[in-house]
């Protein structure tokens, strides 16, 4: 079951030690359940860090990948490809007007890099305003927009002209000016603790951007694709961004990032000013088409909304003296404890429930949206047990 007393696992022995790994090795997954080598099942509320929106190895995604593998895996972006074309069209159908044109990459951080480049080029300005406690990825541009000093400090100097304002503060929107190329925000901050944008905030940000000519980039890498109970979290507040970043679950577990904007903004970009070797390759595109179709056909956003409110309602009954606050939307849930959360992740793991932390004191859940109610009932049971002491 665990590797604790064994020799060091190979993915620790031969990798640059960036990751803090728990002593559990997962070898297989199906739906919302993952299994170790001995076949012990775990209810997966980690979901590959929010990637497994449609669950692990969804049959339609598996079939799409298998079929496409036999047909064509790679195709230069300098040539046309049927599957890639089909995906671009599908994306344009699920995003609201005027968003319609996408760039495909291989990760969330790349989706953000592309958005930052578009914002600077389209506005002819350099300043980027991000939020305190925001997370946007690990490559240099996205890292500069990320707030956590632990991630940033060792790598300074980063990209010039990035500033961080307090998330949710309407007063601090005064910092957005005619110098600002873009404001980049997560509608619900994930990594730092599941902080939902206060009512009316995104609208105020959008208005201020409009006044000053700055663009609004929404990073929905974690909140997008149905996670929060709508296809995109911005739909909760009716605020459409100028540029939208997607990633994580967009291709059913296959690596993909997408940056989506309007024709007007895209027209400011020149040929060869951005690119990607693997972005939008036929295999990833086939996986994404299958995943997006599952999300829409199985009405997963609605499912996330229903299961999420039911779960959060039940959470309220839990151990009030341990829990400071419950935050989130749909199946993006944060349980803010009065204690460090890490210890409780380990306790839950021992009871075969996988949880994430967010920030220091928050337990986070990003389960597949196809998760069964009985599995969530089990999670509630385990939370009730571990939060007892
Ligand atoms: C995970 C995440 C990213 C980075 O995605 P990667 O695929 O790890 O590069 C960026 N923004 C947000 C909001 C995320 O949750």
mmCIF file of C-alpha atoms and ligand atoms in Angstrom:
data_model
loop_
_atom_site.group_PDB
_atom_site.id
_atom_site.type_symbol
_atom_site.label_atom_id
_atom_site.label_comp_id
_atom_site.label_asym_id
_atom_site.label_seq_id
_atom_site.Cartn_x
_atom_site.Cartn_y
_atom_site.Cartn_z
ATOM 1 C CA UNK A 1 0.000 0.000 0.000
ATOM 2 C CA UNK A 2 2.489 2.628 1.064
ATOM 3 C CA UNK A 3 6.101 2.780 0.033
ATOM 4 C CA UNK A 4 7.271 4.098 3.381
ATOM 5 C CA UNK A 5 9.421 1.167 4.377
ATOM 6 C CA UNK A 6 10.359 0.115 0.878
ATOM 7 C CA UNK A 7 13.201 1.523 -1.110
ATOM 8 C CA UNK A 8 12.660 5.052 -2.386
ATOM 9 C CA UNK A 9 10.161 5.110 -5.287
ATOM 10 C CA UNK A 10 11.749 5.709 -8.664
ATOM 11 C CA UNK A 11 9.838 8.941 -9.234
ATOM 12 C CA UNK A 12 11.649 10.319 -6.182
ATOM 13 C CA UNK A 13 15.033 8.745 -6.906
ATOM 14 C CA UNK A 14 15.419 10.119 -10.390
ATOM 15 C CA UNK A 15 13.496 13.384 -10.408
ATOM 16 C CA UNK A 16 14.465 16.925 -9.469
ATOM 17 C CA UNK A 17 12.967 17.109 -5.976
ATOM 18 C CA UNK A 18 10.393 19.858 -6.574
ATOM 19 C CA UNK A 19 7.366 17.903 -5.394
ATOM 20 C CA UNK A 20 6.231 16.929 -1.926
ATOM 21 C CA UNK A 21 4.802 13.459 -2.515
ATOM 22 C CA UNK A 22 2.654 11.518 -0.112
ATOM 23 C CA UNK A 23 3.551 7.899 0.526
ATOM 24 C CA UNK A 24 0.885 6.489 -1.714
ATOM 25 C CA UNK A 25 1.388 5.124 -5.208
ATOM 26 C CA UNK A 26 -1.586 5.256 -7.562
ATOM 27 C CA UNK A 27 -1.569 2.861 -10.504
ATOM 28 C CA UNK A 28 -5.122 2.969 -11.862
ATOM 29 C CA UNK A 29 -8.244 5.117 -11.884
ATOM 30 C CA UNK A 30 -11.871 4.754 -12.873
ATOM 31 C CA UNK A 31 -14.418 7.537 -12.516
ATOM 32 C CA UNK A 32 -13.884 9.201 -9.138
ATOM 33 C CA UNK A 33 -11.946 6.266 -7.642
ATOM 34 C CA UNK A 34 -8.205 5.632 -7.856
ATOM 35 C CA UNK A 35 -6.389 2.468 -6.803
ATOM 36 C CA UNK A 36 -2.974 1.598 -5.416
ATOM 37 C CA UNK A 37 -0.936 -1.446 -6.441
ATOM 38 C CA UNK A 38 -2.796 -3.722 -4.034
ATOM 39 C CA UNK A 39 -6.149 -2.593 -5.435
ATOM 40 C CA UNK A 40 -7.123 -0.480 -2.399
ATOM 41 C CA UNK A 41 -9.673 2.113 -3.592
ATOM 42 C CA UNK A 42 -9.496 5.814 -2.731
ATOM 43 C CA UNK A 43 -12.225 8.400 -3.264
ATOM 44 C CA UNK A 44 -10.368 10.993 -5.308
ATOM 45 C CA UNK A 45 -11.156 14.571 -4.340
ATOM 46 C CA UNK A 46 -7.776 15.640 -5.725
ATOM 47 C CA UNK A 47 -8.572 14.633 -9.290
ATOM 48 C CA UNK A 48 -5.050 15.244 -10.531
ATOM 49 C CA UNK A 49 -5.289 18.771 -9.110
ATOM 50 C CA UNK A 50 -8.699 19.444 -10.572
ATOM 51 C CA UNK A 51 -7.939 17.880 -13.949
ATOM 52 C CA UNK A 52 -10.223 14.849 -13.769
ATOM 53 C CA UNK A 53 -13.436 16.794 -14.466
ATOM 54 C CA UNK A 54 -14.965 13.867 -16.398
ATOM 55 C CA UNK A 55 -13.383 11.311 -14.047
ATOM 56 C CA UNK A 56 -10.421 9.032 -14.606
ATOM 57 C CA UNK A 57 -10.183 7.215 -17.914
ATOM 58 C CA UNK A 58 -13.662 8.197 -19.088
ATOM 59 C CA UNK A 59 -14.581 5.576 -21.747
ATOM 60 C CA UNK A 60 -15.348 8.226 -24.384
ATOM 61 C CA UNK A 61 -12.027 9.984 -23.806
ATOM 62 C CA UNK A 62 -10.163 6.657 -23.849
ATOM 63 C CA UNK A 63 -11.840 5.689 -27.106
ATOM 64 C CA UNK A 64 -11.135 9.054 -28.735
ATOM 65 C CA UNK A 65 -7.464 8.860 -27.755
ATOM 66 C CA UNK A 66 -7.116 5.249 -28.941
ATOM 67 C CA UNK A 67 -8.775 5.949 -32.284
ATOM 68 C CA UNK A 68 -6.788 9.116 -32.926
ATOM 69 C CA UNK A 69 -3.508 7.436 -31.950
ATOM 70 C CA UNK A 70 -3.983 5.016 -34.815
ATOM 71 C CA UNK A 71 -4.841 7.800 -37.261
ATOM 72 C CA UNK A 72 -2.468 10.731 -36.545
ATOM 73 C CA UNK A 73 -0.661 11.853 -33.391
ATOM 74 C CA UNK A 74 1.212 14.932 -34.475
ATOM 75 C CA UNK A 75 0.590 17.574 -37.130
ATOM 76 C CA UNK A 76 2.489 20.796 -37.616
ATOM 77 C CA UNK A 77 0.640 24.010 -36.891
ATOM 78 C CA UNK A 78 1.860 25.118 -40.308
ATOM 79 C CA UNK A 79 -0.574 22.610 -41.844
ATOM 80 C CA UNK A 80 -4.318 22.202 -41.450
ATOM 81 C CA UNK A 81 -5.768 19.358 -39.430
ATOM 82 C CA UNK A 82 -9.370 18.151 -39.337
ATOM 83 C CA UNK A 83 -9.482 17.300 -35.621
ATOM 84 C CA UNK A 84 -7.814 20.517 -34.507
ATOM 85 C CA UNK A 85 -10.281 22.463 -36.655
ATOM 86 C CA UNK A 86 -13.196 20.638 -35.121
ATOM 87 C CA UNK A 87 -11.951 21.478 -31.618
ATOM 88 C CA UNK A 88 -11.537 25.205 -32.409
ATOM 89 C CA UNK A 89 -15.133 25.248 -33.652
ATOM 90 C CA UNK A 90 -16.390 23.381 -30.567
ATOM 91 C CA UNK A 91 -14.627 25.807 -28.206
ATOM 92 C CA UNK A 92 -16.093 28.781 -30.043
ATOM 93 C CA UNK A 93 -19.550 27.263 -29.484
ATOM 94 C CA UNK A 94 -19.195 26.833 -25.703
ATOM 95 C CA UNK A 95 -17.786 30.311 -24.974
ATOM 96 C CA UNK A 96 -20.061 33.376 -25.038
ATOM 97 C CA UNK A 97 -19.813 36.186 -27.593
ATOM 98 C CA UNK A 98 -17.492 37.999 -28.344
ATOM 99 C CA UNK A 99 -15.001 35.302 -27.324
ATOM 100 C CA UNK A 100 -14.490 33.140 -30.381
ATOM 101 C CA UNK A 101 -10.846 32.635 -31.359
ATOM 102 C CA UNK A 102 -8.483 30.328 -29.461
ATOM 103 C CA UNK A 103 -4.832 29.494 -29.201
ATOM 104 C CA UNK A 104 -4.068 25.971 -28.005
ATOM 105 C CA UNK A 105 -1.104 25.060 -25.845
ATOM 106 C CA UNK A 106 -0.185 22.310 -23.405
ATOM 107 C CA UNK A 107 -0.750 23.651 -19.898
ATOM 108 C CA UNK A 108 -2.401 26.322 -17.801
ATOM 109 C CA UNK A 109 0.741 28.338 -17.402
ATOM 110 C CA UNK A 110 1.162 28.504 -21.184
ATOM 111 C CA UNK A 111 -2.432 29.649 -21.562
ATOM 112 C CA UNK A 112 -1.560 32.525 -19.210
ATOM 113 C CA UNK A 113 1.699 33.377 -21.011
ATOM 114 C CA UNK A 114 -0.205 33.732 -24.264
ATOM 115 C CA UNK A 115 -2.830 35.938 -22.593
ATOM 116 C CA UNK A 116 -0.157 38.252 -21.179
ATOM 117 C CA UNK A 117 1.531 38.567 -24.568
ATOM 118 C CA UNK A 118 -1.776 39.312 -26.291
ATOM 119 C CA UNK A 119 -2.614 41.961 -23.674
ATOM 120 C CA UNK A 120 0.690 43.776 -24.081
ATOM 121 C CA UNK A 121 0.612 43.663 -27.865
ATOM 122 C CA UNK A 122 -3.062 44.572 -28.256
ATOM 123 C CA UNK A 123 -2.902 47.562 -25.905
ATOM 124 C CA UNK A 124 0.647 48.696 -26.581
ATOM 125 C CA UNK A 125 0.991 48.990 -22.795
ATOM 126 C CA UNK A 126 3.146 46.991 -20.396
ATOM 127 C CA UNK A 127 1.567 47.083 -16.941
ATOM 128 C CA UNK A 128 -0.137 43.958 -15.656
ATOM 129 C CA UNK A 129 -2.246 44.046 -12.509
ATOM 130 C CA UNK A 130 -2.786 40.772 -10.681
ATOM 131 C CA UNK A 131 -4.268 39.940 -7.289
ATOM 132 C CA UNK A 132 -2.717 39.172 -3.961
ATOM 133 C CA UNK A 133 -3.143 35.447 -3.264
ATOM 134 C CA UNK A 134 -3.558 34.816 -6.993
ATOM 135 C CA UNK A 135 -1.992 31.811 -8.718
ATOM 136 C CA UNK A 136 -1.349 31.659 -12.459
ATOM 137 C CA UNK A 137 1.433 29.125 -13.014
ATOM 138 C CA UNK A 138 5.185 28.646 -12.832
ATOM 139 C CA UNK A 139 6.743 29.911 -16.056
ATOM 140 C CA UNK A 140 8.315 33.355 -15.823
ATOM 141 C CA UNK A 141 5.364 35.471 -16.981
ATOM 142 C CA UNK A 142 2.698 33.513 -15.141
ATOM 143 C CA UNK A 143 4.992 33.341 -12.107
ATOM 144 C CA UNK A 144 5.321 37.116 -12.092
ATOM 145 C CA UNK A 145 1.517 37.340 -11.976
ATOM 146 C CA UNK A 146 1.433 34.749 -9.187
ATOM 147 C CA UNK A 147 1.514 36.256 -5.724
ATOM 148 C CA UNK A 148 3.044 33.704 -3.318
ATOM 149 C CA UNK A 149 6.551 34.984 -2.424
ATOM 150 C CA UNK A 150 7.716 31.398 -1.831
ATOM 151 C CA UNK A 151 7.231 30.657 -5.519
ATOM 152 C CA UNK A 152 8.560 34.019 -6.764
ATOM 153 C CA UNK A 153 11.372 35.239 -4.535
ATOM 154 C CA UNK A 154 14.115 32.756 -5.510
ATOM 155 C CA UNK A 155 13.743 33.713 -9.167
ATOM 156 C CA UNK A 156 13.798 37.490 -9.068
ATOM 157 C CA UNK A 157 14.223 39.688 -10.998
ATOM 158 C CA UNK A 158 11.021 38.653 -12.734
ATOM 159 C CA UNK A 159 9.168 40.483 -15.520
ATOM 160 C CA UNK A 160 8.912 44.240 -14.944
ATOM 161 C CA UNK A 161 5.702 46.210 -14.457
ATOM 162 C CA UNK A 162 3.528 43.643 -12.656
ATOM 163 C CA UNK A 163 1.592 44.811 -9.583
ATOM 164 C CA UNK A 164 -0.621 43.042 -7.061
ATOM 165 C CA UNK A 165 -3.814 44.509 -5.627
ATOM 166 C CA UNK A 166 -6.060 43.162 -2.897
ATOM 167 C CA UNK A 167 -8.553 40.637 -4.331
ATOM 168 C CA UNK A 168 -12.095 41.817 -3.711
ATOM 169 C CA UNK A 169 -11.211 45.410 -2.801
ATOM 170 C CA UNK A 170 -13.188 47.903 -4.876
ATOM 171 C CA UNK A 171 -11.031 50.796 -3.617
ATOM 172 C CA UNK A 172 -7.839 49.246 -4.968
ATOM 173 C CA UNK A 173 -9.294 49.186 -8.482
ATOM 174 C CA UNK A 174 -8.085 52.808 -8.654
ATOM 175 C CA UNK A 175 -4.673 51.246 -9.388
ATOM 176 C CA UNK A 176 -5.984 50.266 -12.808
ATOM 177 C CA UNK A 177 -5.143 53.215 -15.073
ATOM 178 C CA UNK A 178 -4.428 54.219 -18.678
ATOM 179 C CA UNK A 179 -1.033 52.555 -18.192
ATOM 180 C CA UNK A 180 -2.560 49.142 -17.536
ATOM 181 C CA UNK A 181 -2.420 46.539 -20.299
ATOM 182 C CA UNK A 182 -4.443 43.969 -18.391
ATOM 183 C CA UNK A 183 -5.869 42.852 -15.104
ATOM 184 C CA UNK A 184 -5.520 39.111 -14.525
ATOM 185 C CA UNK A 185 -7.692 37.373 -11.945
ATOM 186 C CA UNK A 186 -9.075 33.995 -10.975
ATOM 187 C CA UNK A 187 -12.849 34.395 -10.407
ATOM 188 C CA UNK A 188 -12.370 32.006 -7.497
ATOM 189 C CA UNK A 189 -8.821 31.893 -6.168
ATOM 190 C CA UNK A 190 -7.871 28.222 -6.007
ATOM 191 C CA UNK A 191 -4.367 27.568 -4.736
ATOM 192 C CA UNK A 192 -4.444 30.152 -1.973
ATOM 193 C CA UNK A 193 -7.615 28.940 -0.243
ATOM 194 C CA UNK A 194 -10.748 28.929 -2.454
ATOM 195 C CA UNK A 195 -11.691 32.600 -2.173
ATOM 196 C CA UNK A 196 -14.785 33.467 -4.199
ATOM 197 C CA UNK A 197 -14.906 36.938 -5.777
ATOM 198 C CA UNK A 198 -17.304 39.021 -3.660
ATOM 199 C CA UNK A 199 -20.675 39.860 -5.223
ATOM 200 C CA UNK A 200 -20.355 42.712 -7.710
ATOM 201 C CA UNK A 201 -16.544 42.713 -7.680
ATOM 202 C CA UNK A 202 -15.874 41.313 -11.157
ATOM 203 C CA UNK A 203 -18.389 43.721 -12.652
ATOM 204 C CA UNK A 204 -16.559 46.619 -11.005
ATOM 205 C CA UNK A 205 -13.230 45.313 -12.332
ATOM 206 C CA UNK A 206 -14.663 45.008 -15.830
ATOM 207 C CA UNK A 207 -16.106 48.546 -15.680
ATOM 208 C CA UNK A 208 -12.801 49.984 -14.515
ATOM 209 C CA UNK A 209 -10.989 48.105 -17.299
ATOM 210 C CA UNK A 210 -13.454 49.519 -19.824
ATOM 211 C CA UNK A 211 -12.921 53.067 -18.505
ATOM 212 C CA UNK A 212 -9.141 52.824 -18.756
ATOM 213 C CA UNK A 213 -8.792 50.691 -21.882
ATOM 214 C CA UNK A 214 -7.209 47.823 -19.949
ATOM 215 C CA UNK A 215 -8.102 44.246 -20.831
ATOM 216 C CA UNK A 216 -9.603 41.783 -18.370
ATOM 217 C CA UNK A 217 -7.964 38.350 -18.368
ATOM 218 C CA UNK A 218 -9.827 35.705 -16.399
ATOM 219 C CA UNK A 219 -7.715 32.704 -15.494
ATOM 220 C CA UNK A 220 -10.265 29.897 -15.387
ATOM 221 C CA UNK A 221 -7.691 27.135 -15.578
ATOM 222 C CA UNK A 222 -9.094 25.706 -12.336
ATOM 223 C CA UNK A 223 -12.627 27.149 -12.297
ATOM 224 C CA UNK A 224 -13.512 26.488 -15.940
ATOM 225 C CA UNK A 225 -15.164 23.540 -17.706
ATOM 226 C CA UNK A 226 -18.074 23.151 -15.297
ATOM 227 C CA UNK A 227 -16.125 22.924 -12.051
ATOM 228 C CA UNK A 228 -18.055 25.676 -10.242
ATOM 229 C CA UNK A 229 -21.545 24.774 -11.431
ATOM 230 C CA UNK A 230 -21.487 26.740 -14.695
ATOM 231 C CA UNK A 231 -19.350 26.041 -17.739
ATOM 232 C CA UNK A 232 -17.254 29.082 -16.753
ATOM 233 C CA UNK A 233 -17.204 30.733 -13.339
ATOM 234 C CA UNK A 234 -17.640 34.213 -14.874
ATOM 235 C CA UNK A 235 -21.165 33.162 -15.850
ATOM 236 C CA UNK A 236 -22.153 33.332 -12.162
ATOM 237 C CA UNK A 237 -21.652 37.087 -12.365
ATOM 238 C CA UNK A 238 -22.393 37.761 -16.048
ATOM 239 C CA UNK A 239 -18.972 39.299 -16.636
ATOM 240 C CA UNK A 240 -17.296 38.256 -19.872
ATOM 241 C CA UNK A 241 -13.523 38.698 -19.957
ATOM 242 C CA UNK A 242 -11.520 40.040 -22.888
ATOM 243 C CA UNK A 243 -9.243 37.018 -22.658
ATOM 244 C CA UNK A 244 -10.077 33.661 -21.088
ATOM 245 C CA UNK A 245 -7.501 31.075 -19.978
ATOM 246 C CA UNK A 246 -8.418 27.399 -19.708
ATOM 247 C CA UNK A 247 -6.477 24.272 -18.860
ATOM 248 C CA UNK A 248 -6.665 21.427 -16.333
ATOM 249 C CA UNK A 249 -9.784 19.398 -17.271
ATOM 250 C CA UNK A 250 -10.308 20.725 -20.792
ATOM 251 C CA UNK A 251 -8.961 17.573 -22.470
ATOM 252 C CA UNK A 252 -10.155 14.911 -20.040
ATOM 253 C CA UNK A 253 -6.730 14.515 -18.451
ATOM 254 C CA UNK A 254 -4.657 15.008 -21.571
ATOM 255 C CA UNK A 255 -2.351 18.068 -21.310
ATOM 256 C CA UNK A 256 -3.883 21.169 -22.900
ATOM 257 C CA UNK A 257 -4.161 24.887 -22.325
ATOM 258 C CA UNK A 258 -6.374 27.304 -24.245
ATOM 259 C CA UNK A 259 -6.355 31.087 -24.539
ATOM 260 C CA UNK A 260 -9.534 32.528 -25.994
ATOM 261 C CA UNK A 261 -10.302 36.072 -27.082
ATOM 262 C CA UNK A 262 -12.405 38.153 -29.452
ATOM 263 C CA UNK A 263 -11.772 38.692 -33.147
ATOM 264 C CA UNK A 264 -11.107 42.346 -32.439
ATOM 265 C CA UNK A 265 -8.331 41.680 -29.944
ATOM 266 C CA UNK A 266 -6.923 38.723 -31.894
ATOM 267 C CA UNK A 267 -6.638 40.967 -34.960
ATOM 268 C CA UNK A 268 -3.976 42.983 -33.117
ATOM 269 C CA UNK A 269 -1.657 39.974 -33.106
ATOM 270 C CA UNK A 270 0.783 39.414 -35.937
ATOM 271 C CA UNK A 271 1.785 36.202 -37.673
ATOM 272 C CA UNK A 272 4.450 34.193 -35.789
ATOM 273 C CA UNK A 273 4.262 36.402 -32.710
ATOM 274 C CA UNK A 274 3.324 33.337 -30.699
ATOM 275 C CA UNK A 275 3.359 29.588 -31.273
ATOM 276 C CA UNK A 276 3.689 26.074 -29.896
ATOM 277 C CA UNK A 277 5.065 22.826 -31.307
ATOM 278 C CA UNK A 278 2.647 20.528 -29.513
ATOM 279 C CA UNK A 279 -0.252 22.951 -29.016
ATOM 280 C CA UNK A 280 -3.443 21.653 -30.614
ATOM 281 C CA UNK A 281 -1.913 18.403 -31.802
ATOM 282 C CA UNK A 282 -4.491 15.938 -33.162
ATOM 283 C CA UNK A 283 -4.224 13.561 -30.195
ATOM 284 C CA UNK A 284 -4.807 16.273 -27.590
ATOM 285 C CA UNK A 285 -7.555 17.760 -29.764
ATOM 286 C CA UNK A 286 -9.371 14.422 -30.021
ATOM 287 C CA UNK A 287 -9.201 14.046 -26.224
ATOM 288 C CA UNK A 288 -10.527 17.589 -25.723
ATOM 289 C CA UNK A 289 -13.432 17.119 -28.151
ATOM 290 C CA UNK A 290 -14.452 13.951 -26.296
ATOM 291 C CA UNK A 291 -14.116 15.605 -22.871
ATOM 292 C CA UNK A 292 -16.052 18.746 -23.851
ATOM 293 C CA UNK A 293 -18.820 16.623 -25.363
ATOM 294 C CA UNK A 294 -19.047 14.598 -22.149
ATOM 295 C CA UNK A 295 -19.217 17.802 -20.086
ATOM 296 C CA UNK A 296 -22.075 19.207 -22.179
ATOM 297 C CA UNK A 297 -23.985 15.973 -22.922
ATOM 298 C CA UNK A 298 -23.866 14.736 -19.332
ATOM 299 C CA UNK A 299 -24.707 18.273 -18.094
ATOM 300 C CA UNK A 300 -21.757 18.184 -15.710
ATOM 301 C CA UNK A 301 -21.887 21.894 -14.791
ATOM 302 C CA UNK A 302 -25.444 21.415 -13.505
ATOM 303 C CA UNK A 303 -24.393 18.236 -11.720
ATOM 304 C CA UNK A 304 -21.516 20.117 -10.050
ATOM 305 C CA UNK A 305 -23.945 22.826 -8.933
ATOM 306 C CA UNK A 306 -26.412 20.351 -7.431
ATOM 307 C CA UNK A 307 -23.906 18.034 -5.762
ATOM 308 C CA UNK A 308 -21.850 21.003 -4.589
ATOM 309 C CA UNK A 309 -24.715 22.770 -2.832
ATOM 310 C CA UNK A 310 -25.915 19.526 -1.301
ATOM 311 C CA UNK A 311 -22.393 18.788 -0.041
ATOM 312 C CA UNK A 312 -21.791 22.268 1.335
ATOM 313 C CA UNK A 313 -25.161 22.224 3.078
ATOM 314 C CA UNK A 314 -24.173 18.984 4.809
ATOM 315 C CA UNK A 315 -20.728 20.337 5.648
ATOM 316 C CA UNK A 316 -22.349 23.050 7.746
ATOM 317 C CA UNK A 317 -23.416 20.410 10.245
ATOM 318 C CA UNK A 318 -19.812 19.379 10.683
ATOM 319 C CA UNK A 319 -17.755 20.068 13.775
ATOM 320 C CA UNK A 320 -18.348 23.757 14.054
ATOM 321 C CA UNK A 321 -15.539 24.156 16.516
ATOM 322 C CA UNK A 322 -12.928 22.892 14.040
ATOM 323 C CA UNK A 323 -14.166 24.706 10.963
ATOM 324 C CA UNK A 324 -13.738 28.437 10.539
ATOM 325 C CA UNK A 325 -15.458 28.846 7.191
ATOM 326 C CA UNK A 326 -16.733 26.868 4.217
ATOM 327 C CA UNK A 327 -16.128 28.497 0.835
ATOM 328 C CA UNK A 328 -16.622 27.614 -2.787
ATOM 329 C CA UNK A 329 -19.027 27.028 -5.636
ATOM 330 C CA UNK A 330 -20.089 23.813 -7.337
ATOM 331 C CA UNK A 331 -17.474 21.132 -6.774
ATOM 332 C CA UNK A 332 -14.677 23.563 -5.926
ATOM 333 C CA UNK A 333 -14.865 23.501 -2.167
ATOM 334 C CA UNK A 334 -12.648 24.879 0.583
ATOM 335 C CA UNK A 335 -13.031 23.973 4.240
ATOM 336 C CA UNK A 336 -11.085 26.525 6.236
ATOM 337 C CA UNK A 337 -9.951 24.995 9.529
ATOM 338 C CA UNK A 338 -8.774 26.615 12.719
ATOM 339 C CA UNK A 339 -5.647 24.471 12.325
ATOM 340 C CA UNK A 340 -3.077 23.606 9.677
ATOM 341 C CA UNK A 341 -4.837 21.515 7.026
ATOM 342 C CA UNK A 342 -1.938 19.220 6.084
ATOM 343 C CA UNK A 343 -2.384 16.869 9.046
ATOM 344 C CA UNK A 344 -6.021 16.277 8.082
ATOM 345 C CA UNK A 345 -5.124 15.423 4.500
ATOM 346 C CA UNK A 346 -2.971 12.600 5.888
ATOM 347 C CA UNK A 347 -5.721 11.454 8.254
ATOM 348 C CA UNK A 348 -8.202 11.357 5.362
ATOM 349 C CA UNK A 349 -5.752 9.439 3.177
ATOM 350 C CA UNK A 350 -5.531 6.748 5.854
ATOM 351 C CA UNK A 351 -9.309 6.445 5.529
ATOM 352 C CA UNK A 352 -9.054 6.204 1.736
ATOM 353 C CA UNK A 353 -10.186 9.718 0.888
ATOM 354 C CA UNK A 354 -7.801 11.951 -1.059
ATOM 355 C CA UNK A 355 -7.999 15.683 -0.279
ATOM 356 C CA UNK A 356 -5.896 18.711 -1.192
ATOM 357 C CA UNK A 357 -4.810 21.661 0.856
ATOM 358 C CA UNK A 358 -5.094 25.288 -0.284
ATOM 359 C CA UNK A 359 -3.097 27.916 1.555
ATOM 360 C CA UNK A 360 -2.137 26.783 5.068
ATOM 361 C CA UNK A 361 -5.433 26.099 6.809
ATOM 362 C CA UNK A 362 -7.821 25.139 4.035
ATOM 363 C CA UNK A 363 -8.806 21.627 3.009
ATOM 364 C CA UNK A 364 -9.690 21.701 -0.677
ATOM 365 C CA UNK A 365 -11.811 19.351 -2.769
ATOM 366 C CA UNK A 366 -11.715 19.202 -6.569
ATOM 367 C CA UNK A 367 -13.460 15.875 -7.245
ATOM 368 C CA UNK A 368 -14.518 14.698 -10.690
ATOM 369 C CA UNK A 369 -17.919 16.162 -11.577
ATOM 370 C CA UNK A 370 -19.192 12.645 -12.318
ATOM 371 C CA UNK A 371 -18.614 11.623 -8.677
ATOM 372 C CA UNK A 372 -21.465 9.582 -7.163
ATOM 373 C CA UNK A 373 -23.405 10.911 -4.210
ATOM 374 C CA UNK A 374 -22.490 7.810 -2.181
ATOM 375 C CA UNK A 375 -18.816 8.688 -2.578
ATOM 376 C CA UNK A 376 -19.446 12.213 -1.341
ATOM 377 C CA UNK A 377 -21.392 10.723 1.579
ATOM 378 C CA UNK A 378 -18.308 8.696 2.415
ATOM 379 C CA UNK A 379 -16.201 11.884 2.252
ATOM 380 C CA UNK A 380 -18.597 13.566 4.700
ATOM 381 C CA UNK A 381 -18.344 10.565 7.026
ATOM 382 C CA UNK A 382 -14.541 10.661 6.938
ATOM 383 C CA UNK A 383 -14.448 14.435 7.458
ATOM 384 C CA UNK A 384 -16.752 13.981 10.436
ATOM 385 C CA UNK A 385 -14.392 11.373 11.905
ATOM 386 C CA UNK A 386 -11.096 13.160 11.324
ATOM 387 C CA UNK A 387 -12.314 16.572 12.433
ATOM 388 C CA UNK A 388 -13.312 15.105 15.768
ATOM 389 C CA UNK A 389 -9.910 15.391 17.375
HETATM 390 C C1 LIG B 1 -3.205 25.032 -12.146
HETATM 391 C C2 LIG B 1 -3.347 26.450 -12.474
HETATM 392 C C3 LIG B 1 -2.476 27.092 -13.385
HETATM 393 C C4 LIG B 1 -1.278 26.412 -13.973
HETATM 394 O O1 LIG B 1 -1.577 25.317 -14.764
HETATM 395 P P1 LIG B 1 -0.410 24.289 -15.187
HETATM 396 O O2 LIG B 1 -1.087 23.352 -16.118
HETATM 397 O O3 LIG B 1 0.073 23.636 -13.920
HETATM 398 O O4 LIG B 1 0.661 25.078 -15.822
HETATM 399 C C5 LIG B 1 -2.735 28.409 -13.718
HETATM 400 N N1 LIG B 1 -3.776 29.078 -13.187
HETATM 401 C C6 LIG B 1 -4.615 28.503 -12.308
HETATM 402 C C7 LIG B 1 -5.765 29.290 -11.770
HETATM 403 C C8 LIG B 1 -4.435 27.180 -11.903
HETATM 404 O O5 LIG B 1 -5.249 26.622 -11.012
#
